[in-house]
Coordinates of C-alpha atoms in Angstrom, one line a residue:
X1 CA 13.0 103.1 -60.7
X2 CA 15.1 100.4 -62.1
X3 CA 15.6 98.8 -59.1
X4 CA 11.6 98.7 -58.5
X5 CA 11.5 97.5 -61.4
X6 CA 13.7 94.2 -60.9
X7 CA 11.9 93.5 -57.6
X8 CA 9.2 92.9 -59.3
X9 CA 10.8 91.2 -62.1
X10 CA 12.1 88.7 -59.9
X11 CA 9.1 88.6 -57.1
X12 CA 7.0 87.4 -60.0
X13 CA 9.2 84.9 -60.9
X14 CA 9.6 83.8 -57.4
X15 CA 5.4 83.3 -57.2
X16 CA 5.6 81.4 -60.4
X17 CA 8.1 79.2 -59.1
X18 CA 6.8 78.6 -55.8
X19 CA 3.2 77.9 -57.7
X20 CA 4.6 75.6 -60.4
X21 CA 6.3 73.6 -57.1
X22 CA 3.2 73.1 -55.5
X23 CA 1.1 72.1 -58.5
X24 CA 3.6 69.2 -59.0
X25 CA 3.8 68.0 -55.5
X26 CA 0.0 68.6 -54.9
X27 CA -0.8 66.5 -58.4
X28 CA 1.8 63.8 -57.1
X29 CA 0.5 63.5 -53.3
X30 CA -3.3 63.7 -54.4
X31 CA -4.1 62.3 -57.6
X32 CA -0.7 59.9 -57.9
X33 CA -0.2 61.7 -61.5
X34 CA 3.6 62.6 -62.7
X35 CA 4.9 65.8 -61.3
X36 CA 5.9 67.4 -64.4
X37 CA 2.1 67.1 -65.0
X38 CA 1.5 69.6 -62.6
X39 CA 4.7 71.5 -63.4
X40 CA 3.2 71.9 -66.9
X41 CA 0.1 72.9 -65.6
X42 CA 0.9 75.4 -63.8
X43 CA 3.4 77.0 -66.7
X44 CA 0.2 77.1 -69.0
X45 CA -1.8 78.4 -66.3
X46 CA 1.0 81.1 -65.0
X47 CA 1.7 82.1 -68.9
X48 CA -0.5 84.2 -71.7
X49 CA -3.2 81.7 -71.8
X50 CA -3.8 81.9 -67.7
X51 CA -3.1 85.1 -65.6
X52 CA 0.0 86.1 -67.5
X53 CA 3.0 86.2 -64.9
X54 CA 4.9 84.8 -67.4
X55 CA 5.3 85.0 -71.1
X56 CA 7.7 84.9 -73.9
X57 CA 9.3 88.0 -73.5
X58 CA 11.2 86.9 -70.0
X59 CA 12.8 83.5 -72.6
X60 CA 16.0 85.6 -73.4
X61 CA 16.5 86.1 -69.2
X62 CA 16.4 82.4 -69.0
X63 CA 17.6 81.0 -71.7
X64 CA 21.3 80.4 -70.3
X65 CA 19.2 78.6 -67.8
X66 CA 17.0 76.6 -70.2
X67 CA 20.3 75.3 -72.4
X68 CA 21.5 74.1 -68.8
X69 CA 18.9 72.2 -68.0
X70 CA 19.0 70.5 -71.9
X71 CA 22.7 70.3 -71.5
X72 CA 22.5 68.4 -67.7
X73 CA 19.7 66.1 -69.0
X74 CA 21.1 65.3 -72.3
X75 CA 24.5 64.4 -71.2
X76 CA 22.5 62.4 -68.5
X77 CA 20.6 60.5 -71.3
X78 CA 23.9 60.0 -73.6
X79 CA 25.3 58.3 -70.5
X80 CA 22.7 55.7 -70.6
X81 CA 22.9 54.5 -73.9
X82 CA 25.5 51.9 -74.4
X83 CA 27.4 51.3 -77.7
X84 CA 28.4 47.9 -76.8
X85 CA 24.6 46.8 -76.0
X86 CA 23.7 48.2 -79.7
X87 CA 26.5 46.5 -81.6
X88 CA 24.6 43.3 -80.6
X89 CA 21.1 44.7 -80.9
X90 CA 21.4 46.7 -84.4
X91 CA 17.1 45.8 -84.7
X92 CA 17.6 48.1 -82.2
X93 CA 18.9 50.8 -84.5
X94 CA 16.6 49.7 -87.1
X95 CA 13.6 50.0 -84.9
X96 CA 14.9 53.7 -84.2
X97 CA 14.9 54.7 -87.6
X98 CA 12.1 52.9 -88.5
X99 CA 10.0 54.9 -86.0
X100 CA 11.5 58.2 -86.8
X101 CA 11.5 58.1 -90.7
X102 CA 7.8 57.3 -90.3
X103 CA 6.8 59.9 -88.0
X104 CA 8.9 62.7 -90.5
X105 CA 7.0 60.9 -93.4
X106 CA 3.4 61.0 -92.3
X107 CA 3.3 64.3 -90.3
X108 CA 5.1 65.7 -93.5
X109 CA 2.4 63.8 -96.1
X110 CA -0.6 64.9 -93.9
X111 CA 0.7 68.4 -94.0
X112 CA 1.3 69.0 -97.2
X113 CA -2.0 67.2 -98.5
X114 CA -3.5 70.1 -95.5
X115 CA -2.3 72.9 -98.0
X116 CA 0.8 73.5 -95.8
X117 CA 4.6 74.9 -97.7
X118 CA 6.6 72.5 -98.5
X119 CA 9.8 74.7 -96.1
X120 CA 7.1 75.2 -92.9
X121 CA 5.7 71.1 -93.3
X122 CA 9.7 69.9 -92.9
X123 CA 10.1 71.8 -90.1
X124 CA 7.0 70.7 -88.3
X125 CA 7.9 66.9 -89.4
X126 CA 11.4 67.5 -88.0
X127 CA 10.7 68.7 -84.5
X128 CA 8.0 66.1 -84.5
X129 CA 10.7 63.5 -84.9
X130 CA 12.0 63.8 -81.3
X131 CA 10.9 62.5 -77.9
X132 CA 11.6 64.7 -74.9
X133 CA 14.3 63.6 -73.2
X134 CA 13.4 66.0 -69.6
X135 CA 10.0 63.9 -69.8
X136 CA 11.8 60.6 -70.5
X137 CA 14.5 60.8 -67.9
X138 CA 12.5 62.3 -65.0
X139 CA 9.9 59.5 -65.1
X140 CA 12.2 57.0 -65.2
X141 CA 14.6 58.5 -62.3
X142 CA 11.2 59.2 -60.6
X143 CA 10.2 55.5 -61.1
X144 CA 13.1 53.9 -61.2
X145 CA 12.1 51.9 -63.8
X146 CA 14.8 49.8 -65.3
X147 CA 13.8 46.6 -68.1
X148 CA 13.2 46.0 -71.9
X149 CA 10.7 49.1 -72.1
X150 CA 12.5 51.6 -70.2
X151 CA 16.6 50.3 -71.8
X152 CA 14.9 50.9 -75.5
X153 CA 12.9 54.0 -74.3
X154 CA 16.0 55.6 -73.0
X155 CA 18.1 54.4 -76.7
X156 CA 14.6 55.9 -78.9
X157 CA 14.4 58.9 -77.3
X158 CA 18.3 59.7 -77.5
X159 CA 18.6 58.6 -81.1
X160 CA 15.5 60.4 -82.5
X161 CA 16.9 63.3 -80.5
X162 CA 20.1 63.1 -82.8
X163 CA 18.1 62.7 -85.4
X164 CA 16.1 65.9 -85.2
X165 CA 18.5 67.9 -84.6
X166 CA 20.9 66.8 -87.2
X167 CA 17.8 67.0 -89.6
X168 CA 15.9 70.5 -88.5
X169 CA 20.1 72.1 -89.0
X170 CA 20.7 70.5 -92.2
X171 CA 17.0 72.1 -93.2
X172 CA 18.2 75.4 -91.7
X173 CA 21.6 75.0 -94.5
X174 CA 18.7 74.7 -97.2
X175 CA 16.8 77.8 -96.1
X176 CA 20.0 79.9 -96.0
X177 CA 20.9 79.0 -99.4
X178 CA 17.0 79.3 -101.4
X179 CA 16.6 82.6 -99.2
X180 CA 20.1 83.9 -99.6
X181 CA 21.4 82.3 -102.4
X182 CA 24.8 80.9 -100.3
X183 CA 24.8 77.1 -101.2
X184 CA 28.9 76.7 -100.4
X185 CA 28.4 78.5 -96.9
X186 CA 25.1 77.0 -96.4
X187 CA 26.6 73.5 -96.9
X188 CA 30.0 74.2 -95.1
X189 CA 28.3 76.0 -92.2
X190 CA 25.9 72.6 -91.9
X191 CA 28.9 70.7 -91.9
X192 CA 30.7 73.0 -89.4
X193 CA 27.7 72.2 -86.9
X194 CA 27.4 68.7 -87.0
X195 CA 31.4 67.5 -87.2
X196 CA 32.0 70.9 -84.0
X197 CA 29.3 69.3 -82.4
X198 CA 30.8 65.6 -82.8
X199 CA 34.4 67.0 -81.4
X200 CA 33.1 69.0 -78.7
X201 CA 31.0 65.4 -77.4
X202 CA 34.2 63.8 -77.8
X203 CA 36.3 66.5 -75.6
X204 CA 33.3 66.2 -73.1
X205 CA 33.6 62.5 -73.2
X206 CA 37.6 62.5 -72.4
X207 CA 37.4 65.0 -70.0
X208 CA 34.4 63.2 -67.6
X209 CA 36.6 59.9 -68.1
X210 CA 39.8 61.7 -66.7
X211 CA 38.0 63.3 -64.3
X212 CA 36.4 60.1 -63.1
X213 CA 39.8 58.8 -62.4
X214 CA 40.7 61.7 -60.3
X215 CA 37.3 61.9 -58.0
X216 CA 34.6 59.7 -57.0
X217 CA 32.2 61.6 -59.0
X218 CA 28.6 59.7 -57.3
X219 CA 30.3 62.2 -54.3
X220 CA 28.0 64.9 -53.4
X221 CA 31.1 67.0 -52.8
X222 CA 32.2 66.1 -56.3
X223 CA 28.6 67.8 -57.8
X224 CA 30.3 70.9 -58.5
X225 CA 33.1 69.3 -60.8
X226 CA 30.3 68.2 -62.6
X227 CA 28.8 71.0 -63.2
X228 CA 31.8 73.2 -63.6
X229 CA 32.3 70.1 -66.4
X230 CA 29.0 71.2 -68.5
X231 CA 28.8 74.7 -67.8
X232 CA 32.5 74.8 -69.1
X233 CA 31.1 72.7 -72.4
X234 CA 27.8 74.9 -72.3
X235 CA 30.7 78.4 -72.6
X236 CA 32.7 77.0 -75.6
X237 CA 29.0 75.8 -77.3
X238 CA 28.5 79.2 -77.3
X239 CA 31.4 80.7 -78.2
X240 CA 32.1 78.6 -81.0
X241 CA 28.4 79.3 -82.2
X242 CA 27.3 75.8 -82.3
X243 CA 24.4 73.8 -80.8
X244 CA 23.8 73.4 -77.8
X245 CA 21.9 70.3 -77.9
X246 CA 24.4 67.5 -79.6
X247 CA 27.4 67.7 -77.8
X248 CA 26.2 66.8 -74.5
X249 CA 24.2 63.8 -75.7
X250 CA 27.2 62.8 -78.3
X251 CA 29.4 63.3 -75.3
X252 CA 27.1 61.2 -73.1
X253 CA 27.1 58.6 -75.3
X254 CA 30.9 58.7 -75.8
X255 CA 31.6 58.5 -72.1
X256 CA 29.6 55.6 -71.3
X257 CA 31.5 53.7 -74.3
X258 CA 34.8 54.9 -73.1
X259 CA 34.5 54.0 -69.6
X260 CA 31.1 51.3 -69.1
X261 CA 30.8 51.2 -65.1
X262 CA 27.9 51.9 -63.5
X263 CA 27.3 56.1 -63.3
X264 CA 25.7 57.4 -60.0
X265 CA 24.5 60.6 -60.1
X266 CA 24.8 62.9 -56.4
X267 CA 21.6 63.8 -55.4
X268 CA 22.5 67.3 -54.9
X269 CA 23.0 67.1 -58.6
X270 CA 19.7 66.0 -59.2
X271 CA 18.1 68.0 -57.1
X272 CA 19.2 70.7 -59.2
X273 CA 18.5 69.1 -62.5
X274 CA 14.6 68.7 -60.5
X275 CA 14.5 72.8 -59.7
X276 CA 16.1 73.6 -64.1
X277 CA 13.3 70.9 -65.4
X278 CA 10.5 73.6 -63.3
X279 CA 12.2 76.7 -65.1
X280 CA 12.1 74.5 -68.5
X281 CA 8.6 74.3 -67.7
X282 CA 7.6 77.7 -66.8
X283 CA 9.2 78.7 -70.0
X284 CA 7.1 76.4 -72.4
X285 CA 3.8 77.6 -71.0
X286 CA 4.8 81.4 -71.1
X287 CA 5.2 81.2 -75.1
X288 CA 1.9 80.2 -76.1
X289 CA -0.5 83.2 -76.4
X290 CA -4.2 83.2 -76.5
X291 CA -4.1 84.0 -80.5
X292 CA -1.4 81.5 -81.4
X293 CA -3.2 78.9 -79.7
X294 CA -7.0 79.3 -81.5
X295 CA -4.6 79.3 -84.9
X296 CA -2.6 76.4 -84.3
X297 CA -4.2 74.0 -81.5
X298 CA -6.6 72.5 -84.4
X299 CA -3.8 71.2 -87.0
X300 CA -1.4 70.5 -83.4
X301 CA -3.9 67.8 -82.7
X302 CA -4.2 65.8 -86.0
X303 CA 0.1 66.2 -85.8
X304 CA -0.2 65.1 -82.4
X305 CA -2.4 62.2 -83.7
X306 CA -0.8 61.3 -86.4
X307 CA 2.4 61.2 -84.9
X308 CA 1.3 59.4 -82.2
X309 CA 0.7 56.5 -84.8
X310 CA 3.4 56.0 -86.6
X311 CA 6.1 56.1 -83.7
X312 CA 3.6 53.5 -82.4
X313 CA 3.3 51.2 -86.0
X314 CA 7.3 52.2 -86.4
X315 CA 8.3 50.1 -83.2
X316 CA 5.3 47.3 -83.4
X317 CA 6.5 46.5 -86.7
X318 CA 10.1 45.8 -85.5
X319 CA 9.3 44.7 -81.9
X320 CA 9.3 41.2 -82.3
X321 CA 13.0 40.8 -84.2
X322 CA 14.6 43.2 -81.6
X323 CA 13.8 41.3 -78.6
X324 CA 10.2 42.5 -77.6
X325 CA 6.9 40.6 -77.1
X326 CA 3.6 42.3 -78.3
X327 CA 2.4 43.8 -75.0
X328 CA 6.1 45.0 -74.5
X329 CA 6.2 46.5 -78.4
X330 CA 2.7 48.4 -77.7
X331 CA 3.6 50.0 -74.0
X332 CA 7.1 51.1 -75.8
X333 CA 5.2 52.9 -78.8
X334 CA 2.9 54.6 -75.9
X335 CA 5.8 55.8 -73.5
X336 CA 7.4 57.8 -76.9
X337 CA 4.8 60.2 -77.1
X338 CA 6.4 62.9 -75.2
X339 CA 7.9 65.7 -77.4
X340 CA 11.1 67.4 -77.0
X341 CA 11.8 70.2 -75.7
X342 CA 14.7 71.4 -77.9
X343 CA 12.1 73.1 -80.6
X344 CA 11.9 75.6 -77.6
X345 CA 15.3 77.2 -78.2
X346 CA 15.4 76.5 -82.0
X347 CA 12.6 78.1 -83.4
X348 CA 12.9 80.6 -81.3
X349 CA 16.1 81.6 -83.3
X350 CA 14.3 80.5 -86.4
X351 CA 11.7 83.0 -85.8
X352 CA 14.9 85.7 -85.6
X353 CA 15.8 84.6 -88.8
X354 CA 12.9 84.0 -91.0
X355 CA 9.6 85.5 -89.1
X356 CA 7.5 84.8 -91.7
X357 CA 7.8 81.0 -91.5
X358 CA 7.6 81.3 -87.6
X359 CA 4.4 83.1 -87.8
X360 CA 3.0 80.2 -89.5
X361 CA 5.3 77.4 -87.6
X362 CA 5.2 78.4 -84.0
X363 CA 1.5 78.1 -83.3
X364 CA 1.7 74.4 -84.1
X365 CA 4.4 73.5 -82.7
X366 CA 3.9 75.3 -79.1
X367 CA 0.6 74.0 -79.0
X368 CA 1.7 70.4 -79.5
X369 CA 4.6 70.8 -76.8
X370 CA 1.8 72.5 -74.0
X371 CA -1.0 69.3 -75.0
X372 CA 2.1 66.6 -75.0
X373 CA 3.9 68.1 -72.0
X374 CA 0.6 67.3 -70.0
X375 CA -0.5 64.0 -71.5
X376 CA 3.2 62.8 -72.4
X377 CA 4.5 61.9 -68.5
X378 CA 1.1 60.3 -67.7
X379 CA 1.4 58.2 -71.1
X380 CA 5.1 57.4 -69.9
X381 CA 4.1 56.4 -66.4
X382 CA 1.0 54.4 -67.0
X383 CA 3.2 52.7 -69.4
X384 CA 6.1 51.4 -67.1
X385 CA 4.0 50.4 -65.0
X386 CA 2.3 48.1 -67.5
X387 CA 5.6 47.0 -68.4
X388 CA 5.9 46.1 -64.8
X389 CA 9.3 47.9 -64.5
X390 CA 8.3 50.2 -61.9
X391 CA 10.3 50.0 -58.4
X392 CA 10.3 51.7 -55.3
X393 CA 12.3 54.3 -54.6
X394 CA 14.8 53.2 -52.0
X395 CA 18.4 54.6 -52.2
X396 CA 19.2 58.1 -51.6
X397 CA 22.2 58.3 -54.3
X398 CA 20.3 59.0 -57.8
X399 CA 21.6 56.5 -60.6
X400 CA 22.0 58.1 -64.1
X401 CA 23.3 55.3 -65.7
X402 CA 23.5 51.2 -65.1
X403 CA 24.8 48.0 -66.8
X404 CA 22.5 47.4 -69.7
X405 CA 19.7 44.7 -68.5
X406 CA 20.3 41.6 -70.9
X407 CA 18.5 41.6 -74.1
X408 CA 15.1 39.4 -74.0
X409 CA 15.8 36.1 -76.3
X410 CA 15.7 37.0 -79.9
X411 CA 17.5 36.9 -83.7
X412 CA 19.8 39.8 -82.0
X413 CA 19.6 39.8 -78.7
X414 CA 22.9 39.1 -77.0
X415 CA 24.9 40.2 -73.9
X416 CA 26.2 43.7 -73.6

């Protein structure tokens, strides 16, 4: 019986594969719109709120798989950003936190002036803080967009990612402590995640760099040091208890600092990053039920609205100083909408721990992730192409990371 039972576990899994596939190569081919369009589509469609192959209760059989598919895309992001271009573009940095504090600001204000807690309005502020990094980097692999927009798109996204993260653990230290009373552990278990977190990115960091000395890691054949690299990182994450999320975009970041050549990415190793991003996507659709949805979709959308404005008025405001014309400064507040996937796994475990505040949380938050998973990649494609950094797609090796484009003329602009 219990083998019947995993056939059909994993034949319905198979179908919602093979449909959320075809959705995104049928959307691409036909209507020119972003695969992970489609991809999203079809999770929504295949989950609770469509025919219900899928739904919340298959997340803990995937999650190993969803943490890869963060850890892979994260670590590919970290390995974009480059110290040395932000040391001489720190309006750069500015812009970043400009963007961010106001998004956390007014989705916090217009919360709390809707009657929301003051605990469940800064944790819907926080996740709203970050951009999704599987939207960001797909589009611009897909794309191959490189220029001003896509170089400060790639540095937003990553550093609003810390951000979050940093911000929605620190808030989980506060909880423990005015639920349980623990301020010390609360405090030194916050500061336990963050500096683990910092050391593990740095291990990650030394470890690619000696292992790029030993192989020519843009080798296909060298894919599987790669990804014996992560999952390696992915084990001791675990083990050690801390997130999954930082230490692969820290270490990203690190590696690219340490050793600033070019990074080509196999395509075999892409192509599995392309088949983790469907799973990731499956999974997002199948946790939204019909319920959750009619509660939360209405306050999602003024979030999503509101949001949407201030990331927009965060990097207008600083455009010009940092390097970017008007046009440039509008199309970059446009391609941020996309919001990250990383609430996935963590209020999933802040549901275990406090399930009245994810009663009241969730609703919101997956309803925003469904509506921006959809709109965000066409927002992000119909943006680089007005940026005009769109290119063919020509070479058959995938890049994940190149020399910094030089800084448009400006107070801070300057050559990596």
């Amino acid at each position: 019986m219990m083998g019947h039972t995993q056939w059909l576990f994993f034949m319905r899994i198979a179908l919602s594969f093979l449909l959320a596939s075809l959705a995104g190569e049928g959307i691409c081919r036909l209507v020119k719109m972003p695969r992970i369009t489609g991809y999203a589509l079809a999770g929504i469609l295949l989950g609770p709120l469509g025919l219900g192959w899928v739904d919340g209760e298959d997340l803990p059989d995937f999650r190993f798989l969803v943490e890869l598919t963060l850890t892979l895309l994260l670590f590919e992001l970290g390995v974009r950003v480059s110290l040395r271009w932000l040391k001489y573009n720190p309006w750069v940095i500015a812009s970043s936190l400009l963007e961010s504090g106001a998004t956390f600001v007014a989705v916090f204000g217009v919360l709390m002036v809707m009657g929301f807690e003051v605990k469940n309005a800064l944790s819907i502020a926080v996740v709203a803080m970050g951009t999704s990094p599987v939207i960001v980097l797909r589009m611009v692999t897909e794309m191959r967009a490189q220029g001003q927009v896509t170089q400060r798109l790639l540095v937003l996204c990553g550093l609003n990612t810390v951000y979050s993260v940093v911000c929605f653990y620190l808030i989980m230290g506060w909880f423990q402590g005015t639920f349980h009373g623990q301020w010390f552990m609360a405090l030194f278990h916050s500061f336990y995640l963050l500096a683990g977190s910092l050391g593990m990115g740095l291990v990650l960091a030394l470890s690619f760099k000696l292992l790029r000395r030993m192989f020519e890691l843009s080798d296909e054949q060298s894919a599987p040091v790669l990804f014996g690299l992560l999952l390696l990182l992915q084990a001791f994450l675990v083990a050690l208890e801390l997130p999954v999320f930082l230490a692969p975009l820290l270490g990203g970041v690190l590696a690219k600092h340490f050793d600033p050549r070019p990074h080509l990415w196999p395509r075999h190793f892409g192509t599995a990053g392309s088949i983790l991003t469907i799973i990731l996507f499956m999974m997002t659709g199948s946790l939204l039920t019909r319920n959750e949805f009619v509660v939360g979709v209405g306050t999602a959308m003024i979030v999503v609205l509101v949001r949407f404005v201030a990331k927009g008025l965060g990097v207008l405001l600083l455009g010009p100083v940092s390097g970017l014309n008007l046009r440039q400064s509008l199309v970059l507040g446009v391609v941020l909408i996309p919001m990250a996937e990383i609430p996935l796994v963590e209020l999933m475990d802040m549901r275990a721990l406090y399930p009245q505040m994810g009663v009241k949380i969730l609703p919101i938050v997956f309803s925003m992730m469904n509506v921006l998973e959809i709109v965000g990649p066409m927002a992000v494609q119909w943006g680089l192409i007005r940026a005009r950094e769109f290119q063919e797609k020509t070479s058959s090796s995938m890049p994940i990371a190149k020399r910094s484009p030089r800084p448009a003329p400006g107070p801070a602009s300057a050559r990596d």
